[in-house]
mmCIF file of C-alpha atoms in Angstrom:
data_model
loop_
_atom_site.group_PDB
_atom_site.id
_atom_site.type_symbol
_atom_site.label_atom_id
_atom_site.label_comp_id
_atom_site.label_asym_id
_atom_site.label_seq_id
_atom_site.Cartn_x
_atom_site.Cartn_y
_atom_site.Cartn_z
ATOM 1 C CA UNK A 300 5.284 -10.481 47.482
ATOM 2 C CA UNK A 301 4.102 -7.108 46.486
ATOM 3 C CA UNK A 302 2.352 -7.098 42.830
ATOM 4 C CA UNK A 303 2.745 -4.642 39.715
ATOM 5 C CA UNK A 304 1.461 -1.374 40.137
ATOM 6 C CA UNK A 305 -0.861 -0.126 38.164
ATOM 7 C CA UNK A 306 1.575 1.748 36.348
ATOM 8 C CA UNK A 307 5.391 3.992 36.734
ATOM 9 C CA UNK A 308 5.743 7.810 35.916
ATOM 10 C CA UNK A 309 7.101 7.386 32.271
ATOM 11 C CA UNK A 310 6.646 4.191 31.405
ATOM 12 C CA UNK A 311 6.552 2.968 27.252
ATOM 13 C CA UNK A 312 5.224 -0.354 26.161
ATOM 14 C CA UNK A 313 4.224 -1.892 22.654
ATOM 15 C CA UNK A 314 2.327 -5.291 22.516
ATOM 16 C CA UNK A 315 2.245 -6.323 18.648
ATOM 17 C CA UNK A 316 -1.308 -6.905 17.289
ATOM 18 C CA UNK A 317 -1.646 -11.167 17.361
ATOM 19 C CA UNK A 318 -2.161 -10.798 13.075
ATOM 20 C CA UNK A 319 1.043 -8.940 13.037
ATOM 21 C CA UNK A 320 3.086 -11.261 14.927
ATOM 22 C CA UNK A 321 1.814 -14.156 12.991
ATOM 23 C CA UNK A 322 2.450 -12.151 10.017
ATOM 24 C CA UNK A 323 6.211 -11.593 11.076
ATOM 25 C CA UNK A 324 6.709 -15.143 11.832
ATOM 26 C CA UNK A 325 6.189 -16.009 8.309
ATOM 27 C CA UNK A 326 7.973 -13.612 6.312
ATOM 28 C CA UNK A 327 11.821 -14.722 5.379
ATOM 29 C CA UNK A 328 13.150 -11.706 6.811
ATOM 30 C CA UNK A 329 11.506 -11.399 9.883
ATOM 31 C CA UNK A 330 11.027 -14.869 10.989
ATOM 32 C CA UNK A 331 14.399 -15.547 12.018
ATOM 33 C CA UNK A 332 14.295 -13.037 15.161
ATOM 34 C CA UNK A 333 11.146 -10.637 15.991
ATOM 35 C CA UNK A 334 9.793 -8.733 18.387
ATOM 36 C CA UNK A 335 6.196 -9.705 20.135
ATOM 37 C CA UNK A 336 6.125 -6.204 22.915
ATOM 38 C CA UNK A 337 8.488 -3.992 23.881
ATOM 39 C CA UNK A 338 9.022 -1.263 26.458
ATOM 40 C CA UNK A 339 10.634 0.740 28.717
ATOM 41 C CA UNK A 340 9.734 0.698 32.704
ATOM 42 C CA UNK A 341 11.763 3.461 34.716
ATOM 43 C CA UNK A 342 11.835 3.195 38.402
ATOM 44 C CA UNK A 343 9.791 0.337 38.587
ATOM 45 C CA UNK A 344 8.288 -0.186 41.883
ATOM 46 C CA UNK A 345 6.865 -2.941 43.025
ATOM 47 C CA UNK A 346 7.045 -4.593 39.290
ATOM 48 C CA UNK A 347 6.497 -8.417 39.614
ATOM 49 C CA UNK A 348 5.576 -10.934 37.115
ATOM 50 C CA UNK A 349 5.061 -14.812 37.642
ATOM 51 C CA UNK A 350 4.090 -17.062 34.834
ATOM 52 C CA UNK A 351 4.081 -21.018 36.620
ATOM 53 C CA UNK A 352 3.845 -21.891 32.955
ATOM 54 C CA UNK A 353 6.036 -19.464 30.968
ATOM 55 C CA UNK A 354 5.051 -18.041 27.622
ATOM 56 C CA UNK A 355 5.846 -18.868 24.082
ATOM 57 C CA UNK A 356 8.463 -15.791 23.922
ATOM 58 C CA UNK A 357 11.750 -15.309 24.647
ATOM 59 C CA UNK A 358 11.919 -12.492 27.854
ATOM 60 C CA UNK A 359 15.269 -10.057 27.588
ATOM 61 C CA UNK A 360 15.357 -7.626 30.378
ATOM 62 C CA UNK A 361 18.208 -5.049 30.921
ATOM 63 C CA UNK A 362 18.834 -3.086 33.930
ATOM 64 C CA UNK A 363 20.702 0.377 33.685
ATOM 65 C CA UNK A 364 19.338 1.772 37.038
ATOM 66 C CA UNK A 365 18.209 -0.074 40.555
ATOM 67 C CA UNK A 366 18.388 -3.290 41.460
ATOM 68 C CA UNK A 367 15.826 -6.381 40.765
ATOM 69 C CA UNK A 368 15.918 -10.380 40.449
ATOM 70 C CA UNK A 369 14.451 -13.009 38.513
ATOM 71 C CA UNK A 370 13.429 -16.967 39.129
ATOM 72 C CA UNK A 371 13.716 -19.908 37.109
ATOM 73 C CA UNK A 372 14.210 -23.915 37.614
ATOM 74 C CA UNK A 373 14.602 -22.909 41.621
ATOM 75 C CA UNK A 374 17.072 -20.567 41.314
ATOM 76 C CA UNK A 375 16.687 -17.118 42.188
ATOM 77 C CA UNK A 376 19.562 -14.481 40.886
ATOM 78 C CA UNK A 377 19.717 -10.711 41.810
ATOM 79 C CA UNK A 378 20.042 -8.269 39.184
ATOM 80 C CA UNK A 379 22.021 -5.066 39.620
ATOM 81 C CA UNK A 380 22.569 -1.797 37.125
ATOM 82 C CA UNK A 381 24.430 -2.650 33.793
ATOM 83 C CA UNK A 382 23.238 -6.462 33.653
ATOM 84 C CA UNK A 383 21.149 -8.283 31.697
ATOM 85 C CA UNK A 384 19.209 -11.579 31.569
ATOM 86 C CA UNK A 385 16.938 -13.425 28.985
ATOM 87 C CA UNK A 386 14.308 -15.900 29.997
ATOM 88 C CA UNK A 387 13.768 -18.707 28.012
ATOM 89 C CA UNK A 388 10.437 -19.385 26.262
ATOM 90 C CA UNK A 389 8.190 -22.079 27.736
ATOM 91 C CA UNK A 390 9.751 -22.183 31.571
ATOM 92 C CA UNK A 391 8.054 -21.194 34.531
ATOM 93 C CA UNK A 392 9.658 -18.338 35.940
ATOM 94 C CA UNK A 393 9.017 -15.046 37.981
ATOM 95 C CA UNK A 394 10.753 -11.527 38.292
ATOM 96 C CA UNK A 395 10.375 -8.277 40.086
ATOM 97 C CA UNK A 396 11.985 -5.194 41.144
ATOM 98 C CA UNK A 397 14.278 -4.427 44.275
ATOM 99 C CA UNK A 398 11.882 -3.385 47.301
ATOM 100 C CA UNK A 399 14.168 -0.691 48.291
ATOM 101 C CA UNK A 400 16.055 0.389 44.937
ATOM 102 C CA UNK A 401 13.829 -0.609 42.319
ATOM 103 C CA UNK A 402 15.030 -1.189 38.822
ATOM 104 C CA UNK A 403 14.780 0.726 35.322
ATOM 105 C CA UNK A 404 14.552 -1.488 32.559
ATOM 106 C CA UNK A 405 14.833 -1.867 28.878
ATOM 107 C CA UNK A 406 12.389 -5.156 27.866
ATOM 108 C CA UNK A 407 11.936 -7.071 24.738
ATOM 109 C CA UNK A 408 9.648 -10.022 24.707
ATOM 110 C CA UNK A 409 10.751 -12.205 21.111
ATOM 111 C CA UNK A 410 10.434 -14.786 18.968
ATOM 112 C CA UNK A 411 12.384 -16.856 15.999
ATOM 113 C CA UNK A 412 14.085 -19.834 15.087
ATOM 114 C CA UNK A 413 17.233 -17.572 15.614
ATOM 115 C CA UNK A 414 16.262 -16.723 19.044
ATOM 116 C CA UNK A 415 17.859 -19.943 20.718
ATOM 117 C CA UNK A 416 21.351 -18.602 19.478
ATOM 118 C CA UNK A 417 20.692 -15.709 21.794
ATOM 119 C CA UNK A 418 20.287 -17.675 24.702
ATOM 120 C CA UNK A 419 23.727 -18.652 25.100
ATOM 121 C CA UNK A 420 22.929 -23.041 25.316
ATOM 122 C CA UNK A 421 19.756 -22.397 27.771
ATOM 123 C CA UNK A 422 21.897 -20.683 30.606
ATOM 124 C CA UNK A 423 20.027 -18.434 32.511
ATOM 125 C CA UNK A 424 22.433 -15.926 34.634
ATOM 126 C CA UNK A 425 23.279 -12.300 34.878
ATOM 127 C CA UNK A 426 25.446 -10.755 32.015
ATOM 128 C CA UNK A 427 27.168 -7.923 32.549
ATOM 129 C CA UNK A 428 27.786 -4.541 30.544
ATOM 130 C CA UNK A 429 30.581 -2.963 32.189
ATOM 131 C CA UNK A 430 31.026 1.151 31.682
ATOM 132 C CA UNK A 431 33.983 1.810 30.139
ATOM 133 C CA UNK A 432 35.707 4.038 27.591
ATOM 134 C CA UNK A 433 34.658 2.158 24.824
ATOM 135 C CA UNK A 434 31.474 0.820 25.753
ATOM 136 C CA UNK A 435 29.167 2.397 24.337
ATOM 137 C CA UNK A 436 25.973 1.862 26.453
ATOM 138 C CA UNK A 437 24.536 5.300 25.062
ATOM 139 C CA UNK A 438 24.707 4.033 21.274
ATOM 140 C CA UNK A 439 23.060 0.819 22.426
ATOM 141 C CA UNK A 440 20.396 2.492 24.253
ATOM 142 C CA UNK A 441 19.412 4.848 21.250
ATOM 143 C CA UNK A 442 19.415 1.521 19.162
ATOM 144 C CA UNK A 443 16.705 0.359 21.451
ATOM 145 C CA UNK A 444 15.094 3.868 21.054
ATOM 146 C CA UNK A 445 15.417 3.627 17.230
ATOM 147 C CA UNK A 446 13.649 -0.104 17.168
ATOM 148 C CA UNK A 447 11.099 1.091 19.670
ATOM 149 C CA UNK A 448 10.203 4.330 17.604
ATOM 150 C CA UNK A 449 10.449 2.207 14.272
ATOM 151 C CA UNK A 450 6.995 -0.139 15.946
ATOM 152 C CA UNK A 451 5.530 2.828 16.969
ATOM 153 C CA UNK A 452 5.424 4.372 13.452
ATOM 154 C CA UNK A 453 3.244 1.603 12.583
ATOM 155 C CA UNK A 454 2.991 -1.940 10.986
ATOM 156 C CA UNK A 455 3.764 -1.737 7.386
ATOM 157 C CA UNK A 456 6.365 -4.496 6.670
ATOM 158 C CA UNK A 457 9.446 -2.040 5.785
ATOM 159 C CA UNK A 458 8.969 -1.063 9.392
ATOM 160 C CA UNK A 459 8.712 -4.237 10.528
ATOM 161 C CA UNK A 460 11.743 -5.598 8.463
ATOM 162 C CA UNK A 461 13.592 -2.819 9.607
ATOM 163 C CA UNK A 462 13.029 -3.287 13.555
ATOM 164 C CA UNK A 463 13.515 -7.437 13.046
ATOM 165 C CA UNK A 464 16.870 -6.680 11.341
ATOM 166 C CA UNK A 465 17.962 -4.011 14.132
ATOM 167 C CA UNK A 466 16.952 -6.648 16.943
ATOM 168 C CA UNK A 467 20.049 -8.751 15.248
ATOM 169 C CA UNK A 468 22.488 -5.917 15.630
ATOM 170 C CA UNK A 469 20.931 -4.967 19.374
ATOM 171 C CA UNK A 470 21.067 -8.707 20.328
ATOM 172 C CA UNK A 471 24.664 -9.089 18.508
ATOM 173 C CA UNK A 472 26.021 -5.670 20.580
ATOM 174 C CA UNK A 473 25.519 -7.877 23.709
ATOM 175 C CA UNK A 474 26.424 -11.089 22.889
ATOM 176 C CA UNK A 475 29.540 -9.986 20.972
ATOM 177 C CA UNK A 476 30.085 -7.276 23.226
ATOM 178 C CA UNK A 477 33.935 -7.089 22.772
ATOM 179 C CA UNK A 478 33.344 -6.337 18.718
ATOM 180 C CA UNK A 479 30.853 -4.088 19.632
ATOM 181 C CA UNK A 480 33.047 -2.024 21.518
ATOM 182 C CA UNK A 481 35.662 -1.640 19.387
ATOM 183 C CA UNK A 482 33.098 -0.991 16.031
ATOM 184 C CA UNK A 483 34.212 2.586 15.713
ATOM 185 C CA UNK A 484 31.831 3.740 12.420
ATOM 186 C CA UNK A 485 29.999 6.748 13.342
ATOM 187 C CA UNK A 486 25.997 7.238 12.627
ATOM 188 C CA UNK A 487 25.794 10.845 10.740
ATOM 189 C CA UNK A 488 23.416 9.732 8.188
ATOM 190 C CA UNK A 489 20.150 11.529 8.398
ATOM 191 C CA UNK A 490 17.234 9.907 6.639
ATOM 192 C CA UNK A 491 14.678 12.232 4.348
ATOM 193 C CA UNK A 492 11.029 11.581 5.131
ATOM 194 C CA UNK A 493 9.559 10.533 1.915
ATOM 195 C CA UNK A 494 6.074 10.583 0.727
ATOM 196 C CA UNK A 495 4.668 7.924 3.579
ATOM 197 C CA UNK A 496 6.942 9.245 6.230
ATOM 198 C CA UNK A 497 5.451 12.887 6.026
ATOM 199 C CA UNK A 498 1.753 11.312 6.251
ATOM 200 C CA UNK A 499 2.285 9.320 8.942
ATOM 201 C CA UNK A 500 3.879 11.902 11.024
ATOM 202 C CA UNK A 501 0.384 13.952 9.978
ATOM 203 C CA UNK A 502 -1.550 11.498 11.009
ATOM 204 C CA UNK A 503 0.303 10.689 15.031
ATOM 205 C CA UNK A 504 -0.130 14.843 15.390
ATOM 206 C CA UNK A 505 -3.782 14.649 14.292
ATOM 207 C CA UNK A 506 -4.215 11.687 16.015
ATOM 208 C CA UNK A 507 -7.477 12.997 17.914
ATOM 209 C CA UNK A 508 -9.105 14.771 15.131
ATOM 210 C CA UNK A 509 -11.329 12.906 12.881
ATOM 211 C CA UNK A 510 -9.229 13.074 9.870
ATOM 212 C CA UNK A 511 -10.175 11.908 6.212
ATOM 213 C CA UNK A 512 -8.027 10.674 3.390
ATOM 214 C CA UNK A 513 -8.827 13.665 1.987
ATOM 215 C CA UNK A 514 -7.363 15.727 4.485
ATOM 216 C CA UNK A 515 -4.256 13.987 4.725
ATOM 217 C CA UNK A 516 -3.365 14.444 0.741
ATOM 218 C CA UNK A 517 -4.535 18.204 0.825
ATOM 219 C CA UNK A 518 -1.671 18.331 3.609
ATOM 220 C CA UNK A 519 0.790 16.731 0.978
ATOM 221 C CA UNK A 520 -0.338 18.775 -1.885
ATOM 222 C CA UNK A 521 -1.220 15.758 -3.665
ATOM 223 C CA UNK A 522 -4.510 14.592 -5.153
ATOM 224 C CA UNK A 523 -6.349 11.973 -2.830
ATOM 225 C CA UNK A 524 -6.304 8.673 -5.868
ATOM 226 C CA UNK A 525 -1.994 9.644 -5.870
ATOM 227 C CA UNK A 526 -1.333 9.687 -2.560
ATOM 228 C CA UNK A 527 -3.679 6.890 -1.836
ATOM 229 C CA UNK A 528 -1.678 4.743 -4.199
ATOM 230 C CA UNK A 529 1.374 5.605 -3.485
ATOM 231 C CA UNK A 530 1.286 5.505 0.259
ATOM 232 C CA UNK A 531 0.111 1.770 -0.167
ATOM 233 C CA UNK A 532 2.638 0.558 -2.247
ATOM 234 C CA UNK A 533 5.224 1.878 0.261
ATOM 235 C CA UNK A 534 3.485 0.870 3.260
ATOM 236 C CA UNK A 535 1.217 -2.062 2.088
ATOM 237 C CA UNK A 536 -1.244 -0.429 3.986
ATOM 238 C CA UNK A 537 -4.344 1.575 2.893
ATOM 239 C CA UNK A 538 -3.991 5.406 4.561
ATOM 240 C CA UNK A 539 -7.063 4.860 6.715
ATOM 241 C CA UNK A 540 -5.852 1.510 7.713
ATOM 242 C CA UNK A 541 -2.612 2.536 8.978
ATOM 243 C CA UNK A 542 -4.477 5.308 10.727
ATOM 244 C CA UNK A 543 -6.585 2.685 12.437
ATOM 245 C CA UNK A 544 -3.456 0.821 13.440
ATOM 246 C CA UNK A 545 -1.652 4.153 14.805
ATOM 247 C CA UNK A 546 -5.060 4.696 16.830
ATOM 248 C CA UNK A 547 -5.154 1.333 18.525
ATOM 249 C CA UNK A 548 -1.608 1.673 19.371
ATOM 250 C CA UNK A 549 -2.503 4.778 20.864
ATOM 251 C CA UNK A 550 -5.677 3.100 22.886
ATOM 252 C CA UNK A 551 -3.268 0.629 23.920
ATOM 253 C CA UNK A 552 -0.998 3.401 25.803
ATOM 254 C CA UNK A 553 -4.318 4.747 27.597
ATOM 255 C CA UNK A 554 -4.923 0.824 28.485
ATOM 256 C CA UNK A 555 -2.400 0.232 29.661
ATOM 257 C CA UNK A 556 -1.315 3.278 31.942
ATOM 258 C CA UNK A 557 -4.049 4.926 32.662
ATOM 259 C CA UNK A 558 -7.717 4.145 34.257
ATOM 260 C CA UNK A 559 -9.493 6.116 31.379
ATOM 261 C CA UNK A 560 -12.721 4.208 30.767
ATOM 262 C CA UNK A 561 -13.263 2.765 26.810
ATOM 263 C CA UNK A 562 -15.973 6.013 26.278
ATOM 264 C CA UNK A 563 -13.477 8.675 27.156
ATOM 265 C CA UNK A 564 -10.004 6.900 25.418
ATOM 266 C CA UNK A 565 -12.040 6.924 22.230
ATOM 267 C CA UNK A 566 -12.088 10.696 21.686
ATOM 268 C CA UNK A 567 -8.446 10.759 22.442
ATOM 269 C CA UNK A 568 -8.036 9.022 19.135
ATOM 270 C CA UNK A 569 -10.158 10.343 16.930
ATOM 271 C CA UNK A 570 -13.553 7.852 17.368
ATOM 272 C CA UNK A 571 -16.971 9.445 18.415
ATOM 273 C CA UNK A 572 -18.306 5.983 18.963
ATOM 274 C CA UNK A 573 -17.182 3.628 21.090
ATOM 275 C CA UNK A 574 -18.763 0.793 19.851
ATOM 276 C CA UNK A 575 -17.141 1.061 16.562
ATOM 277 C CA UNK A 576 -13.710 1.902 18.380
ATOM 278 C CA UNK A 577 -14.126 -1.519 20.138
ATOM 279 C CA UNK A 578 -14.982 -3.234 17.019
ATOM 280 C CA UNK A 579 -11.676 -1.612 14.935
ATOM 281 C CA UNK A 580 -9.692 -2.471 18.453
ATOM 282 C CA UNK A 581 -10.465 -6.245 18.483
ATOM 283 C CA UNK A 582 -10.201 -6.287 14.567
ATOM 284 C CA UNK A 583 -6.347 -5.245 15.264
ATOM 285 C CA UNK A 584 -5.551 -6.734 18.663
ATOM 286 C CA UNK A 585 -7.764 -9.847 18.402
ATOM 287 C CA UNK A 586 -9.319 -9.184 21.739
ATOM 288 C CA UNK A 587 -11.585 -6.531 23.173
ATOM 289 C CA UNK A 588 -10.400 -3.360 24.699
ATOM 290 C CA UNK A 589 -11.837 -4.724 27.967
ATOM 291 C CA UNK A 590 -9.724 -8.494 27.698
ATOM 292 C CA UNK A 591 -6.734 -6.561 26.771
ATOM 293 C CA UNK A 592 -7.218 -4.502 29.574
ATOM 294 C CA UNK A 593 -7.011 -7.390 32.184
ATOM 295 C CA UNK A 594 -4.061 -8.898 30.204
ATOM 296 C CA UNK A 595 -0.815 -8.499 31.918
ATOM 297 C CA UNK A 596 2.118 -7.119 30.029
ATOM 298 C CA UNK A 597 5.954 -6.623 30.603
#
């Protein structure tokens, strides 16, 4: 069996820091159902995972193109386009992409005491999402992108709770697919950017630069003290702590999907000192950049 290549063109993934996962586990709004890892692998040639002891998360995989397979409890099932499956936590398993028609997948690792209700009595088999006039497949995919982009904005409790609640809706669209398809409400509402969102946008746009709190406040035409107070009130993080979270999230992308060295990538995310970067990375992610690079994701 071929093993996972280093990367797939266009792939994306977010692995939430252990400290953030622990926070969600104990928060009353996120603890029922929350994400630990999320990603999208297009044309994932040679994608393969085998976990002989299982993992602590449930694994959701939705194939939107190509083919693949999974194996659990000694049974192997084939997966085709417009099918999904969920592997329960704690059970040995393996899965992979078809060798001739590699799959394109959305995937989520999730936990929570409501997760058992997404597993359909622990029966693991492919479920169909058959396209039709009212199938709303694109809307569901947009909902996935909303969850992903929300987590990509950082780890404020507001973002975490929103993503968790969206995950409930996303899973409901699969478990109660007929009701979902009968739902004809439109999503034409727009979201105004508040102070925090404007600041986060500026952070992301300048993530390679060595920016300070004063720079962000100046961009928003606010005093530094007022901006810092309002930002922390809105997000639960100081501006610098939030910026560090965004930078480390970006660093994870480089570690996951490129061969860039640590002393190279640190400059890509605004750190001049590789040792300082490693200390910040370890503090946020719970493991060093080198250890993270070795860890299998997806």
